[in-house]
PDB file of C-alpha atoms in Angstrom:
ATOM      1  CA  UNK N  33     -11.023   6.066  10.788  1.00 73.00           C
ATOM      2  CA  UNK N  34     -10.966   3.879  14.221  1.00 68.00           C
ATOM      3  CA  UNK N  35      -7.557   1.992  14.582  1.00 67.00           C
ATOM      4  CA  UNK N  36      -8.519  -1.493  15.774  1.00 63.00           C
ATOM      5  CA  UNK N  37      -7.031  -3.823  18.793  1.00 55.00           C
ATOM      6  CA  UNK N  38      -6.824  -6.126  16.637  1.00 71.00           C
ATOM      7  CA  UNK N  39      -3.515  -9.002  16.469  1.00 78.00           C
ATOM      8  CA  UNK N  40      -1.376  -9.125  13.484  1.00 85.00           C
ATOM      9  CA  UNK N  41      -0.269 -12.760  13.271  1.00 87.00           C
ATOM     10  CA  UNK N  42       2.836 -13.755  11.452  1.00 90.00           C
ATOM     11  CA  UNK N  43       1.398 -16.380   9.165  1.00 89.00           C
ATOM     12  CA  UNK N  44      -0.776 -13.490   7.909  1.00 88.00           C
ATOM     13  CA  UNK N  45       2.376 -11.436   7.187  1.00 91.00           C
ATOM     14  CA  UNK N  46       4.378 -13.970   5.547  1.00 89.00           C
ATOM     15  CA  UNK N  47       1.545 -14.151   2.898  1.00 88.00           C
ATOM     16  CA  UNK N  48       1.977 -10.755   1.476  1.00 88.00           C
ATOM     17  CA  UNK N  49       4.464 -10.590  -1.412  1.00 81.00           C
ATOM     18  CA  UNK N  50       6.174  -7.836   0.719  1.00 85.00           C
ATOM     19  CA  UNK N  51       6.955  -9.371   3.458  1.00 86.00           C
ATOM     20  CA  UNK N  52       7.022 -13.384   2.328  1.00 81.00           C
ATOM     21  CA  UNK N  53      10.997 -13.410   2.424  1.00 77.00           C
ATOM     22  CA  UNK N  54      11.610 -11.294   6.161  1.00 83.00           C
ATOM     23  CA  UNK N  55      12.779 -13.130   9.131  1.00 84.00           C
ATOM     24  CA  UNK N  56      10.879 -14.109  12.078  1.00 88.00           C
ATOM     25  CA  UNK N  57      12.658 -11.263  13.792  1.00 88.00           C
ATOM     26  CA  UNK N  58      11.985  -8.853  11.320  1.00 88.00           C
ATOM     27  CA  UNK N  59       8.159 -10.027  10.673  1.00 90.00           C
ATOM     28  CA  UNK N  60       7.993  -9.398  14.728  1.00 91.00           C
ATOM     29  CA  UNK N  61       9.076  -5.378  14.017  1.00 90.00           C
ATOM     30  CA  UNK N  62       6.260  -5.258  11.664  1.00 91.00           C
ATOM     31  CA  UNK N  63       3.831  -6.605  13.925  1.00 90.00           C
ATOM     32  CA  UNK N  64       4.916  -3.836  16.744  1.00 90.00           C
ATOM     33  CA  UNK N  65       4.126  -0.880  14.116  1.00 89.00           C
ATOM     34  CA  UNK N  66       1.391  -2.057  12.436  1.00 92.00           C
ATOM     35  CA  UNK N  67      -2.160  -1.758  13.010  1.00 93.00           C
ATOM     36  CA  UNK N  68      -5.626  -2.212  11.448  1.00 94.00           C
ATOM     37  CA  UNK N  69      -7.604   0.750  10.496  1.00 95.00           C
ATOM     38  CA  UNK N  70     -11.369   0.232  10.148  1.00 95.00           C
ATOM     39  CA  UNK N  71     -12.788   2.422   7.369  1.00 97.00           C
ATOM     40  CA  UNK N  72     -16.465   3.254   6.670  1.00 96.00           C
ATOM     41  CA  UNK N  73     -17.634   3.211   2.879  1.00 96.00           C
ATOM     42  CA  UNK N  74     -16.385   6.295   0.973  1.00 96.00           C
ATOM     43  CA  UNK N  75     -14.028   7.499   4.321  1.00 97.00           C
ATOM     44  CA  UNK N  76     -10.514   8.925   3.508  1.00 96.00           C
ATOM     45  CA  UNK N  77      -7.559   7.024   4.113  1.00 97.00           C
ATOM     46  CA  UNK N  78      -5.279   9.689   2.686  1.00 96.00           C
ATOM     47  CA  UNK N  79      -5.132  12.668   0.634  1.00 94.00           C
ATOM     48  CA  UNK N  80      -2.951  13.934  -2.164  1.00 92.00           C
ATOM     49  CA  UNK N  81       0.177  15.850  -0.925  1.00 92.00           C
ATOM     50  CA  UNK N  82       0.232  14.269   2.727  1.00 95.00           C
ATOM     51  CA  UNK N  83       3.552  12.897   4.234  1.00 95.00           C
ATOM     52  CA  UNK N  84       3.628   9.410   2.978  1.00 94.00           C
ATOM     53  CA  UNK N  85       4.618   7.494   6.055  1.00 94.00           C
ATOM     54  CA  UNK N  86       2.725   4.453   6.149  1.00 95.00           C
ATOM     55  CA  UNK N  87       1.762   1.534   3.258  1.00 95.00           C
ATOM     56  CA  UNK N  88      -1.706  -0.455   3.493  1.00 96.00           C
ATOM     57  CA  UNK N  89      -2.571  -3.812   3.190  1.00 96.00           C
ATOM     58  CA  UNK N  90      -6.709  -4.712   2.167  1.00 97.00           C
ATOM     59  CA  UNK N  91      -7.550  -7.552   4.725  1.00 95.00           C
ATOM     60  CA  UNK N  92     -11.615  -6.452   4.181  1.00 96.00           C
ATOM     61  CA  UNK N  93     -13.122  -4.324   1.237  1.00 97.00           C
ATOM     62  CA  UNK N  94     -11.917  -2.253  -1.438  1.00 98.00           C
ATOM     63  CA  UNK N  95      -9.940   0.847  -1.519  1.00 98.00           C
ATOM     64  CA  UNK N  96      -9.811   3.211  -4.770  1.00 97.00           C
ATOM     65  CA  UNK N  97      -6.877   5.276  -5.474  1.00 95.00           C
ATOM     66  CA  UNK N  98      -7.565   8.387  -7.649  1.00 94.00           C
ATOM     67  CA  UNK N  99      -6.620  12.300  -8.402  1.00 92.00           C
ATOM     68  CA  UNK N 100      -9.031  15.182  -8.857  1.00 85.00           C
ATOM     69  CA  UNK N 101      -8.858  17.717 -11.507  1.00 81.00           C
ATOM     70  CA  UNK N 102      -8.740  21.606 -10.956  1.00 82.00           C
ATOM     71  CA  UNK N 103     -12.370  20.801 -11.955  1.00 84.00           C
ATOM     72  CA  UNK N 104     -12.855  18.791  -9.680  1.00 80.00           C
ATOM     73  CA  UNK N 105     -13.312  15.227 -11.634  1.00 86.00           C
ATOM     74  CA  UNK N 106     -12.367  12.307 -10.324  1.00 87.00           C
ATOM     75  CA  UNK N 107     -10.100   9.638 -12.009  1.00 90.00           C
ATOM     76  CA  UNK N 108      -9.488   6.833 -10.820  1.00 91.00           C
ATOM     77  CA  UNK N 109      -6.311   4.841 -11.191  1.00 89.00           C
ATOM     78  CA  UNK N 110      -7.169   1.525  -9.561  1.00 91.00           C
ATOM     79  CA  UNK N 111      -9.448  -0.185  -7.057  1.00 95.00           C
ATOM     80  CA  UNK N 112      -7.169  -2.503  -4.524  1.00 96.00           C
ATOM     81  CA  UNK N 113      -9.535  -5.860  -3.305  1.00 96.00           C
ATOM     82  CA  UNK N 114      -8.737  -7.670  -0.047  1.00 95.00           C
ATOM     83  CA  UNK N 115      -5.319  -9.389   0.197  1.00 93.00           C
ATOM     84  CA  UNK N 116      -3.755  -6.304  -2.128  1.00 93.00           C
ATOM     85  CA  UNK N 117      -0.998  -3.469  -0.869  1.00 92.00           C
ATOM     86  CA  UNK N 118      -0.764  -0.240  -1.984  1.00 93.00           C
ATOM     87  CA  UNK N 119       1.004   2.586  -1.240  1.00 93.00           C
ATOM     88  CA  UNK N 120       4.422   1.157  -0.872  1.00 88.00           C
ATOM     89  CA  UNK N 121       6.125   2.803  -3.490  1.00 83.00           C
ATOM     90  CA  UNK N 122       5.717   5.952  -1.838  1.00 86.00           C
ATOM     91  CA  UNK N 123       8.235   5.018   0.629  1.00 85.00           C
ATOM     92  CA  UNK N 124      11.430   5.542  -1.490  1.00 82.00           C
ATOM     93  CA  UNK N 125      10.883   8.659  -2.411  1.00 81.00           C
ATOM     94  CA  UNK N 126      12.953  11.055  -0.820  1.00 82.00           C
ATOM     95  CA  UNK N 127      10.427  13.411   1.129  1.00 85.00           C
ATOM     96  CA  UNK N 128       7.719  10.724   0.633  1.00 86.00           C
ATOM     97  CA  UNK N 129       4.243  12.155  -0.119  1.00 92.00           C
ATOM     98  CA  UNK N 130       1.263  10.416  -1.491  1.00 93.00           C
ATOM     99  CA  UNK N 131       0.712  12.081  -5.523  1.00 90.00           C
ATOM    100  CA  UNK N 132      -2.591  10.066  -5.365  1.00 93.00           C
ATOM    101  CA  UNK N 133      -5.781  10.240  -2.746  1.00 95.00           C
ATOM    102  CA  UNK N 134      -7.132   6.892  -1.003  1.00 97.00           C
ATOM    103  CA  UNK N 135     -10.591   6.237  -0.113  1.00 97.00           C
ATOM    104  CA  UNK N 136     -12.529   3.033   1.346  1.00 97.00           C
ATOM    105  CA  UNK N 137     -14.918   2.282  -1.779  1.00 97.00           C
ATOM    106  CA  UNK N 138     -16.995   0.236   1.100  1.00 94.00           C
ATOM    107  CA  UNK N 139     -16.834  -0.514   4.712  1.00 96.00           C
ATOM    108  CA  UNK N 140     -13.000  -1.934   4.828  1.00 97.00           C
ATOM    109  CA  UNK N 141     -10.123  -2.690   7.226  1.00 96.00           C
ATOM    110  CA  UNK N 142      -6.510  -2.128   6.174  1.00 96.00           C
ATOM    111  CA  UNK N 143      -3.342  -2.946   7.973  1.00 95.00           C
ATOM    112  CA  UNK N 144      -1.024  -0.154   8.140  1.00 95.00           C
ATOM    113  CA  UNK N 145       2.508  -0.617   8.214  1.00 94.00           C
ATOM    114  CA  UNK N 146       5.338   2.344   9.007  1.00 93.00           C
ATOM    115  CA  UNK N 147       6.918   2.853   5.842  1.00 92.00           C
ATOM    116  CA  UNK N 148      10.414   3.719   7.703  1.00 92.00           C
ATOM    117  CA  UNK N 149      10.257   0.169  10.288  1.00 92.00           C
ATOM    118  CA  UNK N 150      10.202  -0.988   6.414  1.00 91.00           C
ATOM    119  CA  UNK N 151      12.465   0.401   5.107  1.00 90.00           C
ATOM    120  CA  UNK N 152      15.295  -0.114   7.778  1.00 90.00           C
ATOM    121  CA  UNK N 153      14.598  -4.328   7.269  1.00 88.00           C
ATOM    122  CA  UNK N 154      15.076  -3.617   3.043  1.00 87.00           C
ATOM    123  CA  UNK N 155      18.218  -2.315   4.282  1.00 87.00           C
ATOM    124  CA  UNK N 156      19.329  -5.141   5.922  1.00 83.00           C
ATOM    125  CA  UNK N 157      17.534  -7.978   2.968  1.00 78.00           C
ATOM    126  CA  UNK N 158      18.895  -7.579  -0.470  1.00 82.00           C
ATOM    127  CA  UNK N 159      17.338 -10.442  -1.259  1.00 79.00           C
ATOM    128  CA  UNK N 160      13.908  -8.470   0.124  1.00 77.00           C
ATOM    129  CA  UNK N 161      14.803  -5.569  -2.003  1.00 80.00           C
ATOM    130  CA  UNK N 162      15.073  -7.541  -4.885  1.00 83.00           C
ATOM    131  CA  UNK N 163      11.459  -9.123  -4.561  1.00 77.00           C
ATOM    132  CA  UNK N 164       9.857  -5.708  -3.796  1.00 74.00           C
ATOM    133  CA  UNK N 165      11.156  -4.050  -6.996  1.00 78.00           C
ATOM    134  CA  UNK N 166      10.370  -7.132  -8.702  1.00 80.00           C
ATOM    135  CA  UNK N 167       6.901  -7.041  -7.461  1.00 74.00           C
ATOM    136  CA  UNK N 168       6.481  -3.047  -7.973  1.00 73.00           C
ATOM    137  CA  UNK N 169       8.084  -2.960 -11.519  1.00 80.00           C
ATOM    138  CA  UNK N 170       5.359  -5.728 -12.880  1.00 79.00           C
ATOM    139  CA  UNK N 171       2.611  -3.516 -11.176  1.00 73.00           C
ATOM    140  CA  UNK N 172       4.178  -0.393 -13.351  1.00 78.00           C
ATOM    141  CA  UNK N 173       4.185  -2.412 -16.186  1.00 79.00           C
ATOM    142  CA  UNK N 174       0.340  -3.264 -15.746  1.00 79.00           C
ATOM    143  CA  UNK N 175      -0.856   0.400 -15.624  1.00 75.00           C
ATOM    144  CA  UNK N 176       1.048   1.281 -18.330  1.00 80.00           C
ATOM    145  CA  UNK N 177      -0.612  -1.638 -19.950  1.00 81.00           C
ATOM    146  CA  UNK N 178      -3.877   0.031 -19.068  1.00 79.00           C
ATOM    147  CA  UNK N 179      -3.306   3.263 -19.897  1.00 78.00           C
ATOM    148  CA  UNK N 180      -2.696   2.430 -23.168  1.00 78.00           C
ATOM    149  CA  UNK N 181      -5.834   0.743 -23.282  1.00 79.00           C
ATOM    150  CA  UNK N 182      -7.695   2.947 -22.571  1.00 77.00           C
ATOM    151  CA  UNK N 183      -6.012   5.859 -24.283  1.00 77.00           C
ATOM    152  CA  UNK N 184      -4.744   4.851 -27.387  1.00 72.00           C
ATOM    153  CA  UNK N 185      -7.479   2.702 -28.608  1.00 65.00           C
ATOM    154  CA  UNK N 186     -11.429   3.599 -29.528  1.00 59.00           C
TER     155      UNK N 186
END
């Protein structure tokens, strides 16, 4: 995992569904604690269990999300493709941990954000807060959606 020089620009930021409706202000704190992360194919992101203390945005590449059994088999739960966050709903928990594992499927470079710079602008945004469960909720409904799938039917 090499964390990369590279500039976060506003206009970038304001087209992610999370932080479309921030301020110039507040887009500015997110551009202080983020960074880019360059990934090589199959490298970690994060593991099961760990402190969950940042989110990720895909600018490059794909990132899976999955579990391991006690076996050891893999499931995985979804495959995030540039422009895609994940990890944000990790952040409202309240000793945030990641349930799930996060690995770069190829070579890929995420933008991390700090979950708790977040989370203090959602405190000041209702509006913000409103969009982001909005946006979240939808995503619940799709897994369910596919879980279904591909549980209850042959």
């Amino acid at each position: 995992m090499i964390a990369k020089s590279e500039n976060i620009s506003i206009e970038i930021l304001k087209s992610i569904y999370l932080f479309s409706a921030l301020s110039d202000e507040d887009l500015k704190l997110i551009v202080k604690c983020g960074k880019f992360i360059s990934l090589k194919s199959g490298e970690s992101l994060f593991s099961q269990g760990q402190p969950a203390e940042s989110f990720f945005w895909v600018k490059e590449g794909q990132v899976k999300i999955f579990r391991c059994s006690v076996d050891g088999d893999e499931k995985v739960f979804h495959v995030f493709d540039s422009g895609q966050t994940f990890a944000e709903a990790f952040m409202f928990q309240d000793k945030p941990c990641y349930q799930v594992c996060a690995q770069a499927i190829h070579k890929t470079t995420v933008l991390q954000i700090n979950s708790h710079v977040y989370r203090q602008i959602l405190h000041h945004s209702v509006d913000t807060c409103f969009r982001v469960m909005a946006e979240m909720s939808s995503r619940i409904h799709g897994w369910l959606t596919d879980i279904d799938n591909l549980t209850l039917k042959n």
